[in-house]
């Protein structure tokens, strides 16, 4: 009897740790609170546990009850890492579907989760080039000339490079956004002063679009709609501070280079 109870306890702990790891991985990857809660609940319910989940801005807590209402697992994880990784989100979603369709051993789910968490992203130069190409395309859509497109490409490349370097050095994320916006807009400003472009407005407006916190703003709206008011407000304020940092970076360039006209 004791061996059976210990086996059940071990199994519940394995499920609880897995559910908690899934939640914190999704939080780090930039998923919304409702998505995190849904995926965690699906995994727990597959193994016949009743989950009680709390999603914070930097923490995930889960309590698992058995069918009789007895608490068999209680855990909390926190993280300071936040980013956007759709590969991780998509992989963990498929993990929950796989567990829901058929009962899969915990060890196999753990291997799958570890595999998704260490998926390699695209090479850095590829990211830099394609994001810069997007910035150049936006400049063209805004009415910029081919020269302005090339300059916008270079400005976006430099701004994103600086942001990546500062992020890697663990600078404050708002400082990273401000520095990237300043460097990108200064790049445009110097070419304007050199006389290569008459009006820098098109390139100036599009060289910082890569910094717009689109996913955090969407997640903030989704959380507010789903009733996760606290998380929605926190994410919304965080996104607005990034927008303010972008504006301050542009203002710094306008002031330093006297581009008021």
PDB file of C-alpha atoms in Angstrom:
ATOM      1  CA  UNK A   1       0.000   0.000   0.000  1.00  0.00           C
ATOM      2  CA  UNK A   2       2.837   2.380   0.853  1.00  0.00           C
ATOM      3  CA  UNK A   3       4.547   1.585  -2.446  1.00  0.00           C
ATOM      4  CA  UNK A   4       1.336   2.412  -4.345  1.00  0.00           C
ATOM      5  CA  UNK A   5       0.933   5.726  -2.482  1.00  0.00           C
ATOM      6  CA  UNK A   6       4.534   6.681  -3.165  1.00  0.00           C
ATOM      7  CA  UNK A   7       4.096   5.830  -6.848  1.00  0.00           C
ATOM      8  CA  UNK A   8       0.996   8.045  -7.032  1.00  0.00           C
ATOM      9  CA  UNK A   9       2.842  10.865  -5.258  1.00  0.00           C
ATOM     10  CA  UNK A  10       5.792  10.545  -7.620  1.00  0.00           C
ATOM     11  CA  UNK A  11       3.506  10.586 -10.635  1.00  0.00           C
ATOM     12  CA  UNK A  12       1.599  13.638  -9.386  1.00  0.00           C
ATOM     13  CA  UNK A  13       4.860  15.474  -8.741  1.00  0.00           C
ATOM     14  CA  UNK A  14       6.054  14.669 -12.264  1.00  0.00           C
ATOM     15  CA  UNK A  15       2.806  15.981 -13.743  1.00  0.00           C
ATOM     16  CA  UNK A  16       2.904  19.086 -11.550  1.00  0.00           C
ATOM     17  CA  UNK A  17       6.495  19.918 -12.465  1.00  0.00           C
ATOM     18  CA  UNK A  18       5.733  19.366 -16.155  1.00  0.00           C
ATOM     19  CA  UNK A  19       2.650  21.597 -16.049  1.00  0.00           C
ATOM     20  CA  UNK A  20       4.629  24.292 -14.225  1.00  0.00           C
ATOM     21  CA  UNK A  21       7.514  24.089 -16.711  1.00  0.00           C
ATOM     22  CA  UNK A  22       5.062  24.388 -19.602  1.00  0.00           C
ATOM     23  CA  UNK A  23       3.530  27.486 -18.030  1.00  0.00           C
ATOM     24  CA  UNK A  24       6.816  29.260 -17.372  1.00  0.00           C
ATOM     25  CA  UNK A  25       8.092  28.374 -20.861  1.00  0.00           C
ATOM     26  CA  UNK A  26       4.992  29.923 -22.453  1.00  0.00           C
ATOM     27  CA  UNK A  27       5.320  33.002 -20.240  1.00  0.00           C
ATOM     28  CA  UNK A  28       8.934  33.450 -21.322  1.00  0.00           C
ATOM     29  CA  UNK A  29       7.921  33.008 -24.970  1.00  0.00           C
ATOM     30  CA  UNK A  30       5.371  35.837 -24.804  1.00  0.00           C
ATOM     31  CA  UNK A  31       2.074  33.908 -24.735  1.00  0.00           C
ATOM     32  CA  UNK A  32      -1.076  35.510 -23.356  1.00  0.00           C
ATOM     33  CA  UNK A  33      -2.338  34.586 -19.888  1.00  0.00           C
ATOM     34  CA  UNK A  34      -5.411  32.816 -21.262  1.00  0.00           C
ATOM     35  CA  UNK A  35      -3.327  30.648 -23.602  1.00  0.00           C
ATOM     36  CA  UNK A  36      -0.959  29.703 -20.780  1.00  0.00           C
ATOM     37  CA  UNK A  37      -3.832  28.779 -18.500  1.00  0.00           C
ATOM     38  CA  UNK A  38      -5.610  26.742 -21.192  1.00  0.00           C
ATOM     39  CA  UNK A  39      -2.535  24.702 -22.098  1.00  0.00           C
ATOM     40  CA  UNK A  40      -1.645  24.038 -18.463  1.00  0.00           C
ATOM     41  CA  UNK A  41      -5.238  23.018 -17.670  1.00  0.00           C
ATOM     42  CA  UNK A  42      -5.395  20.614 -20.626  1.00  0.00           C
ATOM     43  CA  UNK A  43      -2.214  18.839 -19.533  1.00  0.00           C
ATOM     44  CA  UNK A  44      -3.387  18.495 -15.939  1.00  0.00           C
ATOM     45  CA  UNK A  45      -6.858  17.266 -16.895  1.00  0.00           C
ATOM     46  CA  UNK A  46      -5.434  14.608 -19.230  1.00  0.00           C
ATOM     47  CA  UNK A  47      -3.989  12.911 -16.134  1.00  0.00           C
ATOM     48  CA  UNK A  48      -7.239  13.403 -14.177  1.00  0.00           C
ATOM     49  CA  UNK A  49      -6.066  16.216 -11.911  1.00  0.00           C
ATOM     50  CA  UNK A  50      -8.031  19.364 -11.113  1.00  0.00           C
ATOM     51  CA  UNK A  51      -5.759  22.390 -11.690  1.00  0.00           C
ATOM     52  CA  UNK A  52      -5.880  25.763  -9.945  1.00  0.00           C
ATOM     53  CA  UNK A  53      -3.649  28.149 -11.884  1.00  0.00           C
ATOM     54  CA  UNK A  54      -2.523  31.715 -11.232  1.00  0.00           C
ATOM     55  CA  UNK A  55      -0.634  33.605 -13.953  1.00  0.00           C
ATOM     56  CA  UNK A  56       1.288  36.720 -12.943  1.00  0.00           C
ATOM     57  CA  UNK A  57       3.455  39.057 -14.944  1.00  0.00           C
ATOM     58  CA  UNK A  58       6.608  37.139 -13.980  1.00  0.00           C
ATOM     59  CA  UNK A  59       5.277  34.156 -12.053  1.00  0.00           C
ATOM     60  CA  UNK A  60       3.225  31.015 -12.613  1.00  0.00           C
ATOM     61  CA  UNK A  61       1.597  29.084  -9.765  1.00  0.00           C
ATOM     62  CA  UNK A  62      -0.293  25.799  -9.949  1.00  0.00           C
ATOM     63  CA  UNK A  63      -2.096  23.626  -7.432  1.00  0.00           C
ATOM     64  CA  UNK A  64      -3.224  20.127  -8.450  1.00  0.00           C
ATOM     65  CA  UNK A  65      -6.088  18.396  -6.666  1.00  0.00           C
ATOM     66  CA  UNK A  66      -7.144  14.798  -7.089  1.00  0.00           C
ATOM     67  CA  UNK A  67     -10.702  13.678  -7.823  1.00  0.00           C
ATOM     68  CA  UNK A  68     -11.537  13.851  -4.120  1.00  0.00           C
ATOM     69  CA  UNK A  69     -10.356  17.454  -3.724  1.00  0.00           C
ATOM     70  CA  UNK A  70      -7.115  16.604  -1.943  1.00  0.00           C
ATOM     71  CA  UNK A  71      -4.143  18.805  -2.812  1.00  0.00           C
ATOM     72  CA  UNK A  72      -1.346  16.647  -4.144  1.00  0.00           C
ATOM     73  CA  UNK A  73       0.954  19.238  -5.733  1.00  0.00           C
ATOM     74  CA  UNK A  74       1.672  22.923  -5.138  1.00  0.00           C
ATOM     75  CA  UNK A  75       4.373  24.849  -7.002  1.00  0.00           C
ATOM     76  CA  UNK A  76       5.424  28.308  -8.158  1.00  0.00           C
ATOM     77  CA  UNK A  77       8.002  29.460 -10.691  1.00  0.00           C
ATOM     78  CA  UNK A  78       9.223  32.945 -11.557  1.00  0.00           C
ATOM     79  CA  UNK A  79      11.221  34.366 -14.436  1.00  0.00           C
ATOM     80  CA  UNK A  80      12.842  37.631 -15.419  1.00  0.00           C
ATOM     81  CA  UNK A  81      13.136  36.582 -19.071  1.00  0.00           C
ATOM     82  CA  UNK A  82      10.486  37.848 -21.478  1.00  0.00           C
ATOM     83  CA  UNK A  83      10.574  37.663 -25.247  1.00  0.00           C
ATOM     84  CA  UNK A  84       8.656  36.541 -28.297  1.00  0.00           C
ATOM     85  CA  UNK A  85       9.264  33.013 -29.550  1.00  0.00           C
ATOM     86  CA  UNK A  86       6.480  31.616 -31.708  1.00  0.00           C
ATOM     87  CA  UNK A  87       8.373  28.356 -32.233  1.00  0.00           C
ATOM     88  CA  UNK A  88       8.154  27.571 -28.520  1.00  0.00           C
ATOM     89  CA  UNK A  89       4.470  28.563 -28.353  1.00  0.00           C
ATOM     90  CA  UNK A  90       3.558  26.437 -31.385  1.00  0.00           C
ATOM     91  CA  UNK A  91       5.600  23.488 -30.134  1.00  0.00           C
ATOM     92  CA  UNK A  92       4.010  23.483 -26.676  1.00  0.00           C
ATOM     93  CA  UNK A  93       0.549  23.827 -28.215  1.00  0.00           C
ATOM     94  CA  UNK A  94       1.192  20.683 -30.238  1.00  0.00           C
ATOM     95  CA  UNK A  95       2.452  19.033 -27.053  1.00  0.00           C
ATOM     96  CA  UNK A  96      -0.871  19.673 -25.299  1.00  0.00           C
ATOM     97  CA  UNK A  97      -2.831  18.374 -28.307  1.00  0.00           C
ATOM     98  CA  UNK A  98      -0.711  15.237 -28.409  1.00  0.00           C
ATOM     99  CA  UNK A  99      -1.314  14.614 -24.708  1.00  0.00           C
ATOM    100  CA  UNK A 100      -5.048  15.258 -25.108  1.00  0.00           C
ATOM    101  CA  UNK A 101      -5.528  12.891 -28.043  1.00  0.00           C
ATOM    102  CA  UNK A 102      -3.822   9.966 -26.368  1.00  0.00           C
ATOM    103  CA  UNK A 103      -2.350   9.339 -22.961  1.00  0.00           C
ATOM    104  CA  UNK A 104       1.385   9.858 -23.394  1.00  0.00           C
ATOM    105  CA  UNK A 105       3.969   8.906 -20.750  1.00  0.00           C
ATOM    106  CA  UNK A 106       5.279  11.824 -18.724  1.00  0.00           C
ATOM    107  CA  UNK A 107       8.842  11.028 -19.785  1.00  0.00           C
ATOM    108  CA  UNK A 108       7.967  11.431 -23.463  1.00  0.00           C
ATOM    109  CA  UNK A 109       6.216  14.749 -22.851  1.00  0.00           C
ATOM    110  CA  UNK A 110       9.213  15.926 -20.860  1.00  0.00           C
ATOM    111  CA  UNK A 111      11.563  15.069 -23.737  1.00  0.00           C
ATOM    112  CA  UNK A 112       9.322  16.915 -26.187  1.00  0.00           C
ATOM    113  CA  UNK A 113       9.165  19.978 -23.928  1.00  0.00           C
ATOM    114  CA  UNK A 114      12.949  20.062 -23.497  1.00  0.00           C
ATOM    115  CA  UNK A 115      13.330  19.810 -27.264  1.00  0.00           C
ATOM    116  CA  UNK A 116      10.972  22.749 -27.885  1.00  0.00           C
ATOM    117  CA  UNK A 117      12.675  24.873 -25.244  1.00  0.00           C
ATOM    118  CA  UNK A 118      16.079  24.601 -26.918  1.00  0.00           C
ATOM    119  CA  UNK A 119      14.958  25.076 -30.501  1.00  0.00           C
ATOM    120  CA  UNK A 120      17.511  27.153 -32.362  1.00  0.00           C
ATOM    121  CA  UNK A 121      16.340  30.469 -33.728  1.00  0.00           C
ATOM    122  CA  UNK A 122      17.333  31.830 -37.124  1.00  0.00           C
ATOM    123  CA  UNK A 123      20.956  32.969 -37.518  1.00  0.00           C
ATOM    124  CA  UNK A 124      21.490  36.516 -36.345  1.00  0.00           C
ATOM    125  CA  UNK A 125      22.505  37.879 -39.733  1.00  0.00           C
ATOM    126  CA  UNK A 126      19.326  36.451 -41.277  1.00  0.00           C
ATOM    127  CA  UNK A 127      17.184  38.189 -38.648  1.00  0.00           C
ATOM    128  CA  UNK A 128      19.046  41.471 -39.116  1.00  0.00           C
ATOM    129  CA  UNK A 129      18.742  41.388 -42.900  1.00  0.00           C
ATOM    130  CA  UNK A 130      15.076  40.426 -43.102  1.00  0.00           C
ATOM    131  CA  UNK A 131      13.932  42.851 -40.397  1.00  0.00           C
ATOM    132  CA  UNK A 132      15.894  45.597 -42.173  1.00  0.00           C
ATOM    133  CA  UNK A 133      14.310  44.586 -45.474  1.00  0.00           C
ATOM    134  CA  UNK A 134      10.901  44.936 -43.845  1.00  0.00           C
ATOM    135  CA  UNK A 135      11.844  48.423 -42.672  1.00  0.00           C
ATOM    136  CA  UNK A 136      12.893  49.353 -46.200  1.00  0.00           C
ATOM    137  CA  UNK A 137       9.612  47.982 -47.575  1.00  0.00           C
ATOM    138  CA  UNK A 138       7.621  50.062 -45.104  1.00  0.00           C
ATOM    139  CA  UNK A 139       9.611  53.122 -46.184  1.00  0.00           C
ATOM    140  CA  UNK A 140       8.644  52.435 -49.804  1.00  0.00           C
ATOM    141  CA  UNK A 141       4.978  52.015 -48.820  1.00  0.00           C
ATOM    142  CA  UNK A 142       5.126  55.365 -47.034  1.00  0.00           C
ATOM    143  CA  UNK A 143       6.260  56.975 -50.296  1.00  0.00           C
ATOM    144  CA  UNK A 144      10.022  56.855 -49.887  1.00  0.00           C
ATOM    145  CA  UNK A 145      12.430  56.749 -52.818  1.00  0.00           C
ATOM    146  CA  UNK A 146      14.863  53.931 -53.523  1.00  0.00           C
ATOM    147  CA  UNK A 147      17.667  55.886 -51.847  1.00  0.00           C
ATOM    148  CA  UNK A 148      15.493  56.368 -48.777  1.00  0.00           C
ATOM    149  CA  UNK A 149      14.752  52.642 -48.794  1.00  0.00           C
ATOM    150  CA  UNK A 150      18.467  51.819 -48.738  1.00  0.00           C
ATOM    151  CA  UNK A 151      19.075  54.306 -45.934  1.00  0.00           C
ATOM    152  CA  UNK A 152      16.097  52.936 -43.972  1.00  0.00           C
ATOM    153  CA  UNK A 153      17.532  49.448 -44.428  1.00  0.00           C
ATOM    154  CA  UNK A 154      20.859  50.560 -42.942  1.00  0.00           C
ATOM    155  CA  UNK A 155      19.186  52.455 -40.097  1.00  0.00           C
ATOM    156  CA  UNK A 156      17.032  49.477 -39.131  1.00  0.00           C
ATOM    157  CA  UNK A 157      20.043  47.165 -39.331  1.00  0.00           C
ATOM    158  CA  UNK A 158      22.105  49.374 -36.999  1.00  0.00           C
ATOM    159  CA  UNK A 159      19.230  49.937 -34.565  1.00  0.00           C
ATOM    160  CA  UNK A 160      18.393  46.241 -34.303  1.00  0.00           C
ATOM    161  CA  UNK A 161      22.071  45.322 -33.935  1.00  0.00           C
ATOM    162  CA  UNK A 162      22.429  47.745 -31.005  1.00  0.00           C
ATOM    163  CA  UNK A 163      19.255  46.408 -29.391  1.00  0.00           C
ATOM    164  CA  UNK A 164      20.477  42.822 -29.682  1.00  0.00           C
ATOM    165  CA  UNK A 165      23.872  43.699 -28.212  1.00  0.00           C
ATOM    166  CA  UNK A 166      22.397  45.590 -25.254  1.00  0.00           C
ATOM    167  CA  UNK A 167      19.828  42.852 -24.618  1.00  0.00           C
ATOM    168  CA  UNK A 168      22.600  40.257 -24.631  1.00  0.00           C
ATOM    169  CA  UNK A 169      24.443  42.383 -22.036  1.00  0.00           C
ATOM    170  CA  UNK A 170      21.242  42.408 -19.915  1.00  0.00           C
ATOM    171  CA  UNK A 171      20.627  46.130 -20.017  1.00  0.00           C
ATOM    172  CA  UNK A 172      17.252  47.480 -18.937  1.00  0.00           C
ATOM    173  CA  UNK A 173      14.805  46.691 -21.793  1.00  0.00           C
ATOM    174  CA  UNK A 174      13.547  50.283 -21.905  1.00  0.00           C
ATOM    175  CA  UNK A 175      17.116  51.537 -22.253  1.00  0.00           C
ATOM    176  CA  UNK A 176      17.626  49.022 -25.069  1.00  0.00           C
ATOM    177  CA  UNK A 177      14.591  50.363 -26.914  1.00  0.00           C
ATOM    178  CA  UNK A 178      15.635  53.990 -26.376  1.00  0.00           C
ATOM    179  CA  UNK A 179      19.193  53.363 -27.573  1.00  0.00           C
ATOM    180  CA  UNK A 180      18.018  51.444 -30.647  1.00  0.00           C
ATOM    181  CA  UNK A 181      15.557  54.201 -31.607  1.00  0.00           C
ATOM    182  CA  UNK A 182      18.219  56.864 -31.123  1.00  0.00           C
ATOM    183  CA  UNK A 183      20.855  55.050 -33.202  1.00  0.00           C
ATOM    184  CA  UNK A 184      18.425  54.235 -36.022  1.00  0.00           C
ATOM    185  CA  UNK A 185      17.097  57.786 -36.249  1.00  0.00           C
ATOM    186  CA  UNK A 186      20.606  59.294 -35.989  1.00  0.00           C
ATOM    187  CA  UNK A 187      21.597  57.167 -38.980  1.00  0.00           C
ATOM    188  CA  UNK A 188      18.796  58.786 -40.987  1.00  0.00           C
ATOM    189  CA  UNK A 189      19.619  62.230 -39.655  1.00  0.00           C
ATOM    190  CA  UNK A 190      23.259  62.090 -40.695  1.00  0.00           C
ATOM    191  CA  UNK A 191      22.333  61.184 -44.266  1.00  0.00           C
ATOM    192  CA  UNK A 192      19.869  64.076 -44.311  1.00  0.00           C
ATOM    193  CA  UNK A 193      22.541  66.506 -43.107  1.00  0.00           C
ATOM    194  CA  UNK A 194      24.909  65.119 -45.754  1.00  0.00           C
ATOM    195  CA  UNK A 195      22.321  66.111 -48.372  1.00  0.00           C
ATOM    196  CA  UNK A 196      21.569  62.639 -49.719  1.00  0.00           C
ATOM    197  CA  UNK A 197      17.876  62.959 -48.904  1.00  0.00           C
ATOM    198  CA  UNK A 198      15.898  66.170 -48.943  1.00  0.00           C
ATOM    199  CA  UNK A 199      13.123  65.146 -46.563  1.00  0.00           C
ATOM    200  CA  UNK A 200      13.926  62.394 -44.039  1.00  0.00           C
ATOM    201  CA  UNK A 201      10.323  61.981 -42.885  1.00  0.00           C
ATOM    202  CA  UNK A 202       9.614  58.675 -44.693  1.00  0.00           C
ATOM    203  CA  UNK A 203      12.797  56.909 -43.611  1.00  0.00           C
ATOM    204  CA  UNK A 204      12.664  58.605 -40.208  1.00  0.00           C
ATOM    205  CA  UNK A 205       9.156  57.293 -39.561  1.00  0.00           C
ATOM    206  CA  UNK A 206       9.839  53.706 -40.601  1.00  0.00           C
ATOM    207  CA  UNK A 207      13.335  53.049 -39.232  1.00  0.00           C
ATOM    208  CA  UNK A 208      11.932  52.394 -35.724  1.00  0.00           C
ATOM    209  CA  UNK A 209       8.911  50.273 -36.645  1.00  0.00           C
ATOM    210  CA  UNK A 210      10.773  47.107 -35.616  1.00  0.00           C
ATOM    211  CA  UNK A 211      10.669  48.409 -32.029  1.00  0.00           C
ATOM    212  CA  UNK A 212       6.868  48.732 -31.836  1.00  0.00           C
ATOM    213  CA  UNK A 213       5.683  46.299 -29.097  1.00  0.00           C
ATOM    214  CA  UNK A 214       2.892  44.774 -31.171  1.00  0.00           C
ATOM    215  CA  UNK A 215       2.641  41.394 -29.421  1.00  0.00           C
ATOM    216  CA  UNK A 216       2.639  42.849 -25.869  1.00  0.00           C
ATOM    217  CA  UNK A 217      -0.105  45.291 -26.881  1.00  0.00           C
ATOM    218  CA  UNK A 218      -2.188  42.455 -28.367  1.00  0.00           C
ATOM    219  CA  UNK A 219      -1.612  40.301 -25.278  1.00  0.00           C
ATOM    220  CA  UNK A 220      -2.619  43.202 -23.034  1.00  0.00           C
ATOM    221  CA  UNK A 221      -5.869  43.606 -24.960  1.00  0.00           C
ATOM    222  CA  UNK A 222      -6.540  39.848 -24.941  1.00  0.00           C
ATOM    223  CA  UNK A 223      -5.930  39.631 -21.191  1.00  0.00           C
ATOM    224  CA  UNK A 224      -8.290  42.531 -20.536  1.00  0.00           C
ATOM    225  CA  UNK A 225     -10.990  40.926 -22.688  1.00  0.00           C
ATOM    226  CA  UNK A 226     -10.526  37.561 -20.922  1.00  0.00           C
ATOM    227  CA  UNK A 227     -10.850  39.142 -17.496  1.00  0.00           C
ATOM    228  CA  UNK A 228      -7.152  39.012 -16.563  1.00  0.00           C
ATOM    229  CA  UNK A 229      -7.320  42.698 -15.705  1.00  0.00           C
ATOM    230  CA  UNK A 230      -4.142  42.912 -13.629  1.00  0.00           C
ATOM    231  CA  UNK A 231      -1.955  41.226 -16.222  1.00  0.00           C
ATOM    232  CA  UNK A 232      -3.586  43.223 -19.020  1.00  0.00           C
ATOM    233  CA  UNK A 233      -2.870  46.539 -17.310  1.00  0.00           C
ATOM    234  CA  UNK A 234       0.724  45.564 -16.497  1.00  0.00           C
ATOM    235  CA  UNK A 235       1.429  44.431 -20.067  1.00  0.00           C
ATOM    236  CA  UNK A 236      -0.267  47.505 -21.502  1.00  0.00           C
ATOM    237  CA  UNK A 237       1.732  49.897 -19.317  1.00  0.00           C
ATOM    238  CA  UNK A 238       4.937  48.015 -20.141  1.00  0.00           C
ATOM    239  CA  UNK A 239       4.216  48.327 -23.873  1.00  0.00           C
ATOM    240  CA  UNK A 240       3.406  52.031 -23.543  1.00  0.00           C
ATOM    241  CA  UNK A 241       6.721  52.641 -21.769  1.00  0.00           C
ATOM    242  CA  UNK A 242       8.484  51.064 -24.751  1.00  0.00           C
ATOM    243  CA  UNK A 243       6.510  53.384 -27.048  1.00  0.00           C
ATOM    244  CA  UNK A 244       7.604  56.324 -24.882  1.00  0.00           C
ATOM    245  CA  UNK A 245      11.229  55.143 -25.143  1.00  0.00           C
ATOM    246  CA  UNK A 246      10.908  55.112 -28.950  1.00  0.00           C
ATOM    247  CA  UNK A 247       9.489  58.633 -28.917  1.00  0.00           C
ATOM    248  CA  UNK A 248      12.292  59.857 -26.650  1.00  0.00           C
ATOM    249  CA  UNK A 249      14.880  58.311 -28.991  1.00  0.00           C
ATOM    250  CA  UNK A 250      13.394  60.167 -31.958  1.00  0.00           C
ATOM    251  CA  UNK A 251      13.194  63.371 -29.909  1.00  0.00           C
ATOM    252  CA  UNK A 252      16.859  63.022 -28.973  1.00  0.00           C
ATOM    253  CA  UNK A 253      17.859  62.856 -32.641  1.00  0.00           C
ATOM    254  CA  UNK A 254      15.603  65.772 -33.588  1.00  0.00           C
ATOM    255  CA  UNK A 255      17.151  67.875 -30.820  1.00  0.00           C
ATOM    256  CA  UNK A 256      20.787  66.906 -31.457  1.00  0.00           C
ATOM    257  CA  UNK A 257      20.615  67.383 -35.232  1.00  0.00           C
ATOM    258  CA  UNK A 258      18.176  70.302 -35.155  1.00  0.00           C
ATOM    259  CA  UNK A 259      15.654  68.549 -37.414  1.00  0.00           C
ATOM    260  CA  UNK A 260      12.659  70.586 -36.205  1.00  0.00           C
ATOM    261  CA  UNK A 261      12.041  71.882 -39.700  1.00  0.00           C
TER     262      UNK A 261
END
